[in-house]
GROMACS .gro file of C-alpha atoms in nm:
model
  234
    1MET     CA    1 -13.788  -0.694 -13.223
    2SER     CA    2 -13.882  -0.546 -13.558
    3GLN     CA    3 -14.163  -0.694 -13.768
    4LYS     CA    4 -13.903  -0.801 -14.023
    5GLU     CA    5 -13.708  -0.994 -13.757
    6ILE     CA    6 -14.027  -1.160 -13.633
    7GLU     CA    7 -14.121  -1.262 -13.988
    8GLU     CA    8 -13.774  -1.408 -14.040
    9SER     CA    9 -13.813  -1.604 -13.715
   10LEU     CA   10 -14.151  -1.739 -13.827
   11ASP     CA   11 -14.009  -1.845 -14.164
   12LEU     CA   12 -13.731  -2.032 -13.986
   13LEU     CA   13 -13.977  -2.187 -13.740
   14GLU     CA   14 -14.199  -2.315 -14.021
   15LYS     CA   15 -13.915  -2.525 -14.161
   16ASP     CA   16 -13.964  -2.764 -13.870
   17TRP     CA   17 -14.309  -2.689 -13.730
   18ASP     CA   18 -14.663  -2.630 -13.853
   19VAL     CA   19 -14.774  -2.278 -13.763
   20ASP     CA   20 -15.145  -2.196 -13.774
   21PRO     CA   21 -15.186  -1.931 -14.049
   22VAL     CA   22 -15.417  -1.731 -13.820
   23ILE     CA   23 -15.149  -1.729 -13.548
   24ARG     CA   24 -14.892  -1.619 -13.804
   25LYS     CA   25 -15.110  -1.328 -13.919
   26PHE     CA   26 -15.167  -1.223 -13.558
   27VAL     CA   27 -14.799  -1.235 -13.466
   28LEU     CA   28 -14.720  -1.020 -13.770
   29GLY     CA   29 -14.979  -0.762 -13.665
   30LYS     CA   30 -15.217  -0.837 -13.952
   31ILE     CA   31 -15.509  -0.912 -13.720
   32THR     CA   32 -15.614  -0.605 -13.523
   33ASP     CA   33 -15.961  -0.695 -13.394
   34VAL     CA   34 -15.822  -0.832 -13.070
   35SER     CA   35 -15.945  -0.809 -12.713
   36ASP     CA   36 -15.728  -0.832 -12.403
   37TYR     CA   37 -15.884  -1.095 -12.177
   38ALA     CA   38 -15.749  -1.052 -11.824
   39ILE     CA   39 -15.770  -1.340 -11.579
   40LYS     CA   40 -15.631  -1.337 -11.224
   41VAL     CA   41 -15.462  -1.660 -11.119
   42LYS     CA   42 -15.329  -1.651 -10.763
   43ASP     CA   43 -15.115  -1.336 -10.745
   44VAL     CA   44 -15.075  -1.274 -11.119
   45VAL     CA   45 -15.307  -1.113 -11.376
   46PHE     CA   46 -15.261  -1.287 -11.711
   47HIS     CA   47 -15.349  -1.101 -12.031
   48VAL     CA   48 -15.462  -1.350 -12.295
   49PRO     CA   49 -15.536  -1.231 -12.651
   50TYR     CA   50 -15.888  -1.303 -12.778
   51LEU     CA   51 -15.936  -1.285 -13.155
   52ASN     CA   52 -16.284  -1.140 -13.204
   53SER     CA   53 -16.300  -1.230 -13.572
   54GLU     CA   54 -16.219  -1.595 -13.497
   55LYS     CA   55 -16.396  -1.608 -13.160
   56LYS     CA   56 -16.087  -1.785 -13.026
   57TYR     CA   57 -15.831  -1.739 -12.748
   58ILE     CA   58 -15.461  -1.776 -12.814
   59LEU     CA   59 -15.325  -2.038 -12.576
   60TRP     CA   60 -14.985  -2.200 -12.536
   61LYS     CA   61 -14.812  -2.524 -12.447
   62CYS     CA   62 -14.447  -2.628 -12.442
   63PHE     CA   63 -14.310  -2.892 -12.682
   64TRP     CA   64 -13.982  -2.952 -12.498
   65PRO     CA   65 -13.770  -3.161 -12.552
   66ASP     CA   66 -13.870  -3.178 -12.919
   67CYS     CA   67 -13.834  -2.800 -12.933
   68HIS     CA   68 -13.567  -2.589 -12.765
   69ASN     CA   69 -13.589  -2.276 -12.980
   70CYS     CA   70 -13.609  -2.053 -12.672
   71CYS     CA   71 -13.258  -2.175 -12.578
   72ASP     CA   72 -13.122  -2.186 -12.933
   73ARG     CA   73 -13.236  -1.832 -13.021
   74GLN     CA   74 -13.172  -1.637 -12.703
   75GLY     CA   75 -13.201  -1.259 -12.700
   76ARG     CA   76 -13.062  -1.198 -12.351
   77LEU     CA   77 -13.045  -1.367 -12.012
   78PRO     CA   78 -13.086  -1.108 -11.733
   79LEU     CA   79 -12.995  -1.241 -11.391
   80THR     CA   80 -13.147  -1.177 -11.050
   81SER     CA   81 -12.929  -1.156 -10.739
   82ASP     CA   82 -13.044  -1.510 -10.655
   83ASP     CA   83 -12.928  -1.625 -11.001
   84LEU     CA   84 -12.587  -1.465 -10.949
   85ILE     CA   85 -12.530  -1.666 -10.633
   86THR     CA   86 -12.682  -1.996 -10.751
   87ILE     CA   87 -12.525  -2.004 -11.098
   88GLY     CA   88 -12.192  -1.875 -10.970
   89LYS     CA   89 -12.174  -2.162 -10.721
   90GLY     CA   90 -12.282  -2.410 -10.986
   91LEU     CA   91 -11.995  -2.296 -11.209
   92LYS     CA   92 -11.755  -2.340 -10.914
   93TYR     CA   93 -11.673  -1.972 -10.860
   94LYS     CA   94 -11.547  -1.889 -10.513
   95SER     CA   95 -11.711  -1.547 -10.510
   96THR     CA   96 -12.009  -1.381 -10.678
   97SER     CA   97 -11.790  -1.090 -10.787
   98GLU     CA   98 -11.556  -1.323 -10.975
   99PHE     CA   99 -11.853  -1.488 -11.148
  100ILE     CA  100 -11.994  -1.147 -11.247
  101LYS     CA  101 -11.657  -1.036 -11.385
  102LYS     CA  102 -11.595  -1.343 -11.601
  103GLU     CA  103 -11.938  -1.476 -11.698
  104THR     CA  104 -12.169  -1.173 -11.732
  105LEU     CA  105 -12.226  -0.845 -11.914
  106THR     CA  106 -12.395  -0.531 -11.780
  107VAL     CA  107 -12.624  -0.386 -12.046
  108THR     CA  108 -12.884  -0.113 -12.079
  109TYR     CA  109 -13.178  -0.145 -12.318
  110GLN     CA  110 -13.532  -0.020 -12.366
  111GLU     CA  111 -13.851  -0.219 -12.392
  112PRO     CA  112 -14.221  -0.124 -12.406
  113GLY     CA  113 -14.391  -0.088 -12.069
  114PRO     CA  114 -14.753  -0.044 -11.960
  115ALA     CA  115 -14.963   0.233 -12.121
  116GLY     CA  116 -14.709   0.275 -12.400
  117GLN     CA  117 -14.431   0.393 -12.170
  118MET     CA  118 -14.075   0.297 -12.255
  119THR     CA  119 -13.889   0.119 -11.978
  120THR     CA  120 -13.513   0.157 -11.956
  121MET     CA  121 -13.358  -0.155 -11.808
  122THR     CA  122 -13.005  -0.197 -11.675
  123THR     CA  123 -12.931  -0.561 -11.601
  124ILE     CA  124 -12.650  -0.805 -11.544
  125ASN     CA  125 -12.683  -1.067 -11.819
  126LEU     CA  126 -12.535  -1.414 -11.839
  127LYS     CA  127 -12.307  -1.446 -12.142
  128ARG     CA  128 -12.479  -1.671 -12.395
  129LYS     CA  129 -12.142  -1.745 -12.553
  130ASN     CA  130 -11.800  -1.710 -12.397
  131ASP     CA  131 -11.693  -1.410 -12.606
  132GLU     CA  132 -12.030  -1.229 -12.618
  133THR     CA  133 -12.009  -0.846 -12.627
  134ALA     CA  134 -12.258  -0.581 -12.516
  135GLU     CA  135 -12.317  -0.495 -12.883
  136GLU     CA  136 -12.465  -0.842 -12.935
  137ASP     CA  137 -12.733  -0.788 -12.670
  138GLY     CA  138 -13.081  -0.852 -12.809
  139THR     CA  139 -12.956  -1.057 -13.104
  140HIS     CA  140 -13.026  -1.429 -13.152
  141ILE     CA  141 -12.751  -1.643 -13.001
  142SER     CA  142 -12.762  -2.011 -12.908
  143CYS     CA  143 -12.707  -2.051 -12.535
  144ARG     CA  144 -12.373  -2.216 -12.457
  145PHE     CA  145 -12.540  -2.423 -12.185
  146LEU     CA  146 -12.769  -2.597 -12.437
  147ASP     CA  147 -12.647  -2.954 -12.485
  148ASP     CA  148 -12.666  -3.160 -12.803
  149LYS     CA  149 -12.988  -3.329 -12.685
  150GLY     CA  150 -13.171  -3.000 -12.632
  151GLY     CA  151 -13.131  -3.000 -12.255
  152CYS     CA  152 -12.996  -2.730 -12.023
  153SER     CA  153 -12.666  -2.834 -11.870
  154MET     CA  154 -12.725  -2.610 -11.566
  155HIS     CA  155 -13.087  -2.717 -11.503
  156PRO     CA  156 -13.246  -2.678 -11.245
  157ASP     CA  157 -13.018  -2.386 -11.157
  158ARG     CA  158 -13.076  -2.205 -11.486
  159PRO     CA  159 -13.163  -1.831 -11.481
  160GLY     CA  160 -13.506  -1.744 -11.347
  161VAL     CA  161 -13.597  -1.569 -11.672
  162CYS     CA  162 -13.568  -1.904 -11.855
  163TYR     CA  163 -13.856  -2.040 -11.649
  164LEU     CA  164 -14.080  -1.750 -11.760
  165TYR     CA  165 -14.068  -1.809 -12.136
  166PRO     CA  166 -14.285  -1.740 -12.332
  167PHE     CA  167 -14.427  -1.493 -12.080
  168ALA     CA  168 -14.319  -1.137 -12.015
  169SER     CA  169 -14.418  -0.976 -11.685
  170TRP     CA  170 -14.438  -0.635 -11.521
  171LEU     CA  171 -14.569  -0.460 -11.208
  172GLU     CA  172 -14.853  -0.208 -11.188
  173ASN     CA  173 -14.971   0.003 -10.896
  174GLU     CA  174 -15.309  -0.121 -10.779
  175LYS     CA  175 -15.449   0.089 -10.492
  176GLY     CA  176 -15.103   0.136 -10.351
  177LYS     CA  177 -15.001  -0.226 -10.390
  178ALA     CA  178 -14.785  -0.381 -10.661
  179ARG     CA  179 -14.977  -0.619 -10.885
  180VAL     CA  180 -14.789  -0.860 -11.111
  181HIS     CA  181 -14.912  -0.881 -11.471
  182ALA     CA  182 -14.804  -1.119 -11.747
  183THR     CA  183 -14.860  -1.177 -12.116
  184TYR     CA  184 -14.704  -1.374 -12.398
  185GLN     CA  185 -14.390  -1.280 -12.589
  186PHE     CA  186 -14.461  -1.316 -12.960
  187THR     CA  187 -14.113  -1.333 -13.110
  188GLY     CA  188 -14.192  -1.586 -13.383
  189ASP     CA  189 -13.964  -1.846 -13.227
  190CYS     CA  190 -14.212  -2.065 -13.036
  191PRO     CA  191 -14.436  -2.328 -13.201
  192GLY     CA  192 -14.651  -2.370 -12.891
  193PHE     CA  193 -14.928  -2.117 -12.962
  194TYR     CA  194 -15.269  -2.245 -13.067
  195LEU     CA  195 -15.634  -2.134 -13.089
  196ALA     CA  196 -15.903  -2.250 -12.847
  197ASP     CA  197 -16.265  -2.176 -12.762
  198ASN     CA  198 -16.192  -2.129 -12.391
  199LEU     CA  199 -15.912  -2.128 -12.135
  200ASP     CA  200 -15.981  -2.472 -11.989
  201GLN     CA  201 -15.691  -2.641 -12.168
  202MET     CA  202 -15.442  -2.400 -12.014
  203LYS     CA  203 -15.558  -2.385 -11.653
  204ASP     CA  204 -15.273  -2.601 -11.523
  205GLU     CA  205 -15.009  -2.396 -11.707
  206LEU     CA  206 -15.152  -2.070 -11.574
  207LYS     CA  207 -15.151  -2.202 -11.217
  208ALA     CA  208 -14.791  -2.322 -11.243
  209TYR     CA  209 -14.668  -2.008 -11.415
  210SER     CA  210 -14.846  -1.776 -11.170
  211THR     CA  211 -14.613  -1.896 -10.894
  212THR     CA  212 -14.304  -1.883 -11.116
  213ILE     CA  213 -14.383  -1.534 -11.248
  214TYR     CA  214 -14.468  -1.391 -10.906
  215ASP     CA  215 -14.151  -1.530 -10.746
  216TYR     CA  216 -13.938  -1.400 -11.034
  217ASN     CA  217 -14.079  -1.047 -11.002
  218MET     CA  218 -14.013  -1.045 -10.629
  219ALA     CA  219 -13.655  -1.162 -10.696
  220SER     CA  220 -13.614  -0.891 -10.961
  221ASN     CA  221 -13.727  -0.623 -10.716
  222ARG     CA  222 -13.475  -0.744 -10.460
  223THR     CA  223 -13.210  -0.733 -10.731
  224ASN     CA  224 -13.282  -0.365 -10.801
  225ARG     CA  225 -13.281  -0.277 -10.431
  226GLU     CA  226 -12.950  -0.456 -10.385
  227GLY     CA  227 -12.797  -0.249 -10.666
  228PHE     CA  228 -12.749  -0.521 -10.926
  229GLY     CA  229 -12.991  -0.362 -11.174
  230SER     CA  230 -13.222  -0.069 -11.231
  231VAL     CA  231 -13.547   0.027 -11.403
  232SER     CA  232 -13.665   0.371 -11.516
  233PHE     CA  233 -13.970   0.489 -11.710
  234SER     CA  234 -13.973   0.763 -11.971
   0.00000   0.00000   0.00000
């Protein structure tokens, strides 16, 4: 997302939520004296921003069901091979191939990877609206499975990526073994970020998300091996 798009998202968010002005400045890149605090929780290394000028960590909590911005302003919904089977069955398709043909799009896009590398992703994405096109990938669209009360009509069988928000994750080679890393996505759409003196308030979230993030990365790797998606670095 561009800085302009993020600022527009923050402006929209602030119509309904109070956003800490320090958090806003950080999300817009106006605070640069930031340290990356890495903490290993189970099988995942979390990277938590520490604002040196404020002597504060940026932490997060979810305000669902009062907030469902992550569902109402979707960018894309990439599916793992497990998702394809589970969601296809939930939507009463007799075969995974029929579900893929009618309910998904195959798209290729780039996103920043570790050490400044660009990662080219090819994924099968769930259509966020019935007539979604590949050209709309990455744009804000309200998910068609969001009901009028802010709930997910396919929960708990929603896409694995939905369980990750607001985290993004990736794999790094650590002495020949793949290590899962995770950090926040700062898109300007989530009101759940706040400042804290330490990580104590978020220990439970980190424990829960470590399992979710690890399992999702393993499912994503299987998806690539099974030919449903691909990743390349440039």
